[in-house]
XYZ file of C-alpha atoms in Angstrom:
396
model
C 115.866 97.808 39.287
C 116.215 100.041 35.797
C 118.565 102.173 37.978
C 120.667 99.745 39.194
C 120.804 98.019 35.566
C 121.975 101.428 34.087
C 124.643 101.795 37.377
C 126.204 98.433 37.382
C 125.094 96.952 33.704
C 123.857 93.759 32.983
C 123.798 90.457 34.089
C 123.047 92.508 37.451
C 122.388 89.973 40.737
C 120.240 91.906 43.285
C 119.279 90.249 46.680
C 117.402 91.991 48.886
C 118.684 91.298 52.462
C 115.587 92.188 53.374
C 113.715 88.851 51.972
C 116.948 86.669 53.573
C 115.544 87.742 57.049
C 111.781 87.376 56.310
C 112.063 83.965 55.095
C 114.489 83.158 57.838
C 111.725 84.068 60.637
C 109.641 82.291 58.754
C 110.636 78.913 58.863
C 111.933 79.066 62.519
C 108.265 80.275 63.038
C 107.245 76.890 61.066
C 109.366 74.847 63.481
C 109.289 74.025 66.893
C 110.998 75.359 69.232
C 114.033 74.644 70.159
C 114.885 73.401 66.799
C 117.895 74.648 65.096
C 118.379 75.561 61.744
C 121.502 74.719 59.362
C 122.107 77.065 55.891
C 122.947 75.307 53.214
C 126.393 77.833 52.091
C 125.783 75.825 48.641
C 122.843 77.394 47.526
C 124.727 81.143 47.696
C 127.643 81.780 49.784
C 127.442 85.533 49.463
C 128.657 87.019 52.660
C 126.181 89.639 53.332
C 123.754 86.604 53.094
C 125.317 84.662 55.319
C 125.989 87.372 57.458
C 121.775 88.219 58.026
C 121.226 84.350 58.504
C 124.165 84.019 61.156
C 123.087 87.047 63.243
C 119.604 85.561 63.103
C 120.404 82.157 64.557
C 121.506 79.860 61.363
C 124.153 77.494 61.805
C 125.892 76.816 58.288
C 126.037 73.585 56.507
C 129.317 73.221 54.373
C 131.166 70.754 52.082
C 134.320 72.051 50.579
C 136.540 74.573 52.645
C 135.911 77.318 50.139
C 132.087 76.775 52.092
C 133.662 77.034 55.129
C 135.908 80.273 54.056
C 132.629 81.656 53.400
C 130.591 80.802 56.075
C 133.320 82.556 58.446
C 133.067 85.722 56.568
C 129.222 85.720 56.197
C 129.649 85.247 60.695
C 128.997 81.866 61.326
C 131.509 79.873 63.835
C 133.486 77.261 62.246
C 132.591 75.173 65.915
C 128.764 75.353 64.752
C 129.185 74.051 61.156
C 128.153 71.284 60.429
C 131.024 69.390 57.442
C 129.304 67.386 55.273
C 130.189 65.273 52.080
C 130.603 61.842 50.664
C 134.164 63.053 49.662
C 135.877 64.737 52.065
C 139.656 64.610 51.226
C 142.959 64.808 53.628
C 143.378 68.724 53.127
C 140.393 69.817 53.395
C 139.594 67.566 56.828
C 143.283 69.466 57.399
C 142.183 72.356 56.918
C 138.692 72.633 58.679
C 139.813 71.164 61.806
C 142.606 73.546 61.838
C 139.718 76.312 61.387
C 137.760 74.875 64.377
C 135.332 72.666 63.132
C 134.241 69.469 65.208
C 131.048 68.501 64.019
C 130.567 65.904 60.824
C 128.430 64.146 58.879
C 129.815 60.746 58.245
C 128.589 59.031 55.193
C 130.307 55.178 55.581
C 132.345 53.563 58.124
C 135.677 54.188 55.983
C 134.556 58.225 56.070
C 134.513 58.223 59.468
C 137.742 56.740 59.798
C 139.346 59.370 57.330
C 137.908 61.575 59.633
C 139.004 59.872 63.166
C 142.646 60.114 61.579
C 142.423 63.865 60.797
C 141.132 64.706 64.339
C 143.629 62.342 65.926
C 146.691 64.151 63.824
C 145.160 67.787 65.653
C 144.582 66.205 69.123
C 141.012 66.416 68.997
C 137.932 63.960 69.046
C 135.159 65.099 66.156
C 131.425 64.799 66.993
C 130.034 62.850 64.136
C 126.573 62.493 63.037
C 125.910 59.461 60.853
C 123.763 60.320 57.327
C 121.441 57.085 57.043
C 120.302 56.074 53.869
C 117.034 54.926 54.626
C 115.933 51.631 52.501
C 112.338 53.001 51.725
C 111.431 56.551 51.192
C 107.750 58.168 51.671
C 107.092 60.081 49.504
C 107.831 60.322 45.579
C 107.792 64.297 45.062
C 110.970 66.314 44.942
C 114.340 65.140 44.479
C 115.316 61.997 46.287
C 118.030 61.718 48.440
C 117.389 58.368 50.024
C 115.912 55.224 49.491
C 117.951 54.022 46.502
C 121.422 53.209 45.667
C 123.350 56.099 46.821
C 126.789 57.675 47.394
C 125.483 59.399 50.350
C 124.820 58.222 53.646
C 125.048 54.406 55.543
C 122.704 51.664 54.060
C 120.358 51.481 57.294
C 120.082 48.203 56.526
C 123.824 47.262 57.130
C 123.578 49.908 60.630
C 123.265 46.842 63.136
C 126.201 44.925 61.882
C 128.292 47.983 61.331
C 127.421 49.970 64.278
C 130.175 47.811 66.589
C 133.066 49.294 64.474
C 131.362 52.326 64.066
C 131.071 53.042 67.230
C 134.422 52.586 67.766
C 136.351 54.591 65.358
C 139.835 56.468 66.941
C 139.361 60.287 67.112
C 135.477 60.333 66.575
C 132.333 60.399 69.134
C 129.395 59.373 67.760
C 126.599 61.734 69.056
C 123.638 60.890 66.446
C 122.301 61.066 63.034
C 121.823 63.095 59.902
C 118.747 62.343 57.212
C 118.492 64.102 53.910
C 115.322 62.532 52.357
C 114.607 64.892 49.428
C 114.357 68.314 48.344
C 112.039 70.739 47.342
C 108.834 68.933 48.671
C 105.712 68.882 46.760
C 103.454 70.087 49.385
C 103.124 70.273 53.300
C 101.758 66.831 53.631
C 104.747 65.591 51.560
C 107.279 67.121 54.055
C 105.785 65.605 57.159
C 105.255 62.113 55.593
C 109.121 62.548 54.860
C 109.535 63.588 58.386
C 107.441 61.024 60.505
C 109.399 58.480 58.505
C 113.081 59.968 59.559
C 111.484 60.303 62.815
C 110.615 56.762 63.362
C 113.435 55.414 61.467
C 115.802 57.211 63.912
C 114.066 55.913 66.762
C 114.498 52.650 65.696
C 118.511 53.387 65.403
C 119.556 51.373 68.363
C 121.991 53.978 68.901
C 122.705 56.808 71.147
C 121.034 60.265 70.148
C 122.318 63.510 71.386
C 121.643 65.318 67.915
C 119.294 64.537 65.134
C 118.957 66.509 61.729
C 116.033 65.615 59.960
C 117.089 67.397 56.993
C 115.231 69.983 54.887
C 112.492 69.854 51.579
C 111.204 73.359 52.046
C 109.902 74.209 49.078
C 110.460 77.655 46.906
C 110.115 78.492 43.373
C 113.015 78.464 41.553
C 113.531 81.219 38.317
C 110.207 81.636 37.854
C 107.302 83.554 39.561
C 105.603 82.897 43.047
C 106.081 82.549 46.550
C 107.794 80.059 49.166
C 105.952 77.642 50.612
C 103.897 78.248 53.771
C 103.781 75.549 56.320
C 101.027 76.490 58.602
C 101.076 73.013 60.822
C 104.159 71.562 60.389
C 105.104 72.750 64.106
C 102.341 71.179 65.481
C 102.624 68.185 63.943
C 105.740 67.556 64.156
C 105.553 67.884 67.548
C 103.216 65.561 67.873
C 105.596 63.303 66.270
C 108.375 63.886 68.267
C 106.281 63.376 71.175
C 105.663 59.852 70.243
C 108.421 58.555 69.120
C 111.527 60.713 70.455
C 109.915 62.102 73.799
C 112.628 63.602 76.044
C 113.644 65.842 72.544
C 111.454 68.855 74.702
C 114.261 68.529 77.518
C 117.376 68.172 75.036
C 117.730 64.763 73.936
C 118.020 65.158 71.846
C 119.192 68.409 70.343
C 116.673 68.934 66.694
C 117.979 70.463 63.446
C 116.281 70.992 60.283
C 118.362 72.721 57.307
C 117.422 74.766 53.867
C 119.030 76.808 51.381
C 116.582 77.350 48.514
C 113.816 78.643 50.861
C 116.112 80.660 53.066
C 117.709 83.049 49.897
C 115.516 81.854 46.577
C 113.097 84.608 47.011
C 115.437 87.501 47.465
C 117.574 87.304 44.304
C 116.754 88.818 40.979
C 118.595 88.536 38.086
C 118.442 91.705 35.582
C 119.464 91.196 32.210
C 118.853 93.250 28.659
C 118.132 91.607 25.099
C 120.533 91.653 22.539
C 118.831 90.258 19.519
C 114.943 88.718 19.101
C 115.723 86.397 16.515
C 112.513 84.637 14.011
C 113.935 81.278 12.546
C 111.324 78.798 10.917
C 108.043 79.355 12.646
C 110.077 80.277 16.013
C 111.011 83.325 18.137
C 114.285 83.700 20.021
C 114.778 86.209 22.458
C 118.447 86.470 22.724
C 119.936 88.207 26.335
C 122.807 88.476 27.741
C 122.746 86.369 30.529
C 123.063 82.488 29.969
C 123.737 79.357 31.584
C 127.276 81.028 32.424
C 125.044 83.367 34.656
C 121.707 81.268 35.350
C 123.044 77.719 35.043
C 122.927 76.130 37.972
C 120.053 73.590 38.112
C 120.344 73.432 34.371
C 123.695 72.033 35.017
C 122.280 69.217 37.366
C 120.088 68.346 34.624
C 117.036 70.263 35.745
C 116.456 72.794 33.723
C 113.376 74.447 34.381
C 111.530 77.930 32.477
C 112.588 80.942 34.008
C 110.027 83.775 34.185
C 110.603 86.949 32.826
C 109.251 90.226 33.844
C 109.459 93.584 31.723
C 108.483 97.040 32.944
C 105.199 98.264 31.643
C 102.728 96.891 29.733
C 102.611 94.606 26.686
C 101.798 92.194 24.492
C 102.660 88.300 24.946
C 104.215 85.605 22.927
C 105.722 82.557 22.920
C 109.583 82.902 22.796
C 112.738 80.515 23.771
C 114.777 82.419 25.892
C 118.837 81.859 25.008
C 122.050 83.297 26.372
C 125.227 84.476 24.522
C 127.625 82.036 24.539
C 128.542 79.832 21.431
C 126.694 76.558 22.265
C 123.077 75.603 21.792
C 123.003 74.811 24.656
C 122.776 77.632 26.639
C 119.140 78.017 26.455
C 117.382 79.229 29.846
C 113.358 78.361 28.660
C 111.598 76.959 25.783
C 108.563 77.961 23.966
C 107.709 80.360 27.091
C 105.436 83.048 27.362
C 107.315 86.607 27.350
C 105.929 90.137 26.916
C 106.931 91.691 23.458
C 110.306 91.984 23.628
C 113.019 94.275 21.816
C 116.532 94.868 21.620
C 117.693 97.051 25.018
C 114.798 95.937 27.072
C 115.574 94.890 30.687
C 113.884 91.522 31.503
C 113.757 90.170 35.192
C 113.774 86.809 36.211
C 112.519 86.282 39.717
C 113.482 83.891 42.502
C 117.067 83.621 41.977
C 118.672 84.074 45.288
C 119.743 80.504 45.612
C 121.906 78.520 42.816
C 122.911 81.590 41.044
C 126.551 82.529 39.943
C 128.541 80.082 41.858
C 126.117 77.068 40.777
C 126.849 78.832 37.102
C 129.681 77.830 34.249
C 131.174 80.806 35.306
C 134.322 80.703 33.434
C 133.002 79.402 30.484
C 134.021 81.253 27.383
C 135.535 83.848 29.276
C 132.665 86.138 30.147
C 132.900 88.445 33.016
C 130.725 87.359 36.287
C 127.388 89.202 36.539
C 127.878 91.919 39.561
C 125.891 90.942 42.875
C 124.284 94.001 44.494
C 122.821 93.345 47.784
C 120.601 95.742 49.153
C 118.755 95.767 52.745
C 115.847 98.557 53.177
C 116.213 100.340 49.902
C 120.150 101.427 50.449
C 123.231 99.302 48.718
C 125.257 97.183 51.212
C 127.646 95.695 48.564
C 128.927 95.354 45.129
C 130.870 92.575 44.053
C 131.904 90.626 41.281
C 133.265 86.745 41.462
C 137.048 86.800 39.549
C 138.812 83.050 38.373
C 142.626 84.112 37.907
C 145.485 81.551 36.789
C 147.968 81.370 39.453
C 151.539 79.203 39.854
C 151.617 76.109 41.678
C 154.624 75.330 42.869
């Protein structure tokens, strides 16, 4: 890491391809089998990424058609993404279909009619999957995605009467159902209360099933220390589940799909950054870097910011420190009151688990700084070096 710091400076992204693949056996390990497994481009659409999860299996999950751009170069097939998105507008449904995609995720009865249109306009028929919004949720952990007033998915609730004109929509084919319950589950049991409840709420759908995501919650650390969750029986019982309540899913019907970002890439990204300043101010020590919420901002900009964990070389001495970028705003502060070896002026500090929700989930532009370089590396030997650029261009 202090060589790579001194080739490419600092704030230095370094994923480690490596990790990508481990964590990607992992959870297909954790599933059953035949289930197939959706990447989340959001949480990093790096291409050498994407590229290690797409030779591995991964179909990717996208909601803009910069995602989709991406996905293609990181490998995967625009037939086997998956478009989702409360918001998807006329170009963009323009310009995936145009790329190949056929498979959505329609969030209300007028979505699915914006999408009908597009597929009509290219001659085509879309396979939709409809995202239910369950009325109850199981669990409480994690962030919830359903179960409350939402802009995503169909009230299920409102399913029986809608499901007529649904059903019926020009240029679509409705083949089953998508469920995002929550993210980031607070333990195993958690995750299969979450998923016995899609389970038997998509049973109870009264409409055909060829495909059924479940969704993810796979849980991983985020900017601080540790290790992704293991999920030592979540195959077997969620096979058992299955067996209950969907049983022909072992012969194909239907077709199973779980997706993740954060546990896929979290683990394999490091951020390496140096101090600029440590800074006493009325009782109170600031360790000043130069890396900020420009750099590390992304789940500080959804209002979740969470300590980050920082690592130094060697040996030392803790204290309690609040760890702030560079940019003019006091806002850019990555963790409060923290503890932190001692830390001076030129030291490299390394915060762990930042694979996922890293530059592009960042105010990148903001104040004008330069985008951290992204290093990816796969069994000790440099596969890429890039940088993320915003130009100005004409629009005509």
């Amino acid at each position: 890491m202090s060589e790579l710091a001194e080739r490419f400076g600092t704030p230095l992204y370094v994923y480690d391809l490596d990790a990508v693949a481990r964590q990607r056996d992992a959870l297909f390990s954790a599933l059953p089998e035949g289930f197939e497994l959706f990447y989340a481009v959001k949480a990093n659409p790096h291409p050498d990424i994407g590229r290690v999860l797409s030779a591995g299996g991964c179909r990717a999950e996208i909601s803009s058609t910069g995602e989709l751009q991406a996905a293609i170069a990181g490998g995967f097939s625009p037939a086997e993404c998956l478009y989702t998105g409360p918001g998807k507008t006329d170009a963009e449904l323009e310009a995936a279909l145009a790329a190949g995609v056929r498979m959505f995720s329609a969030e209300s009865l007028d979505d699915l009619r914006h999408i009908g249109a597009a597929a009509r306009r290219h001659g085509t028929v879309a396979r939709c999957l409809l995202r239910v919004n369950t009325a109850s949720a199981a669990a409480s952990t994690g962030i919830r995605m359903m179960g409350r007033p939402s802009q995503f998915g169909i009230d299920s609730e409102t399913l029986p009467d809608l499901m007529p004109a649904l059903a019926s929509v020009p240029g679509t084919r409705l083949v089953g159902a998508h469920f995002f319950t929550m993210s980031n589950a607070e333990s195993e049991d958690a995750l299969l209360a979450e998923y016995l409840h899609v389970v038997t709420t998509a049973a109870e759908l009264g409409m055909p099933l060829e495909f059924l995501d479940i969704g993810g919650g796979f849980a991983a650390p985020y900017a601080t220390g540790g290790e992704p969750a293991r999920y030592e029986k979540l195959r077997t019982e969620l096979e058992a589940m299955l067996d209950l309540h969907l049983p022909g899913w072992r012969a194909g019907s239907p077709r199973l799909a779980c997706e993740s970002g954060r546990y896929l890439v979290a683990s394999c990204g490091r951020l390496l950054a140096r101090v600029v300043n440590v800074k006493r101010s009325r009782g109170r020590t600031f360790v000043i870097l130069d890396a900020g919420i420009n750099v590390l901002g992304g789940l500080s900009g959804l209002g979740r910011l969470l300590p980050v964990a920082v690592r130094l070389d060697g040996e030392g001495a803790t204290e309690v420190a609040t760890l702030v970028g560079p940019l003019c705003t006091p806002g850019d502060t990555l963790g409060r009151d923290v503890q932190v070896p001692h830390l001076e002026p030129g030291d490299l500090v390394t915060v762990p688990n930042v694979g996922a929700y890293g530059p592009t989930a960042s105010l990148l532009s903001f104040l004008g700084r330069p985008a951290p370089v992204e290093v990816a590396v796969r069994q000790g030997e440099i596969q890429s070096v890039t940088r993320l650029e915003y130009r100005r261009v004409e629009v005509a």
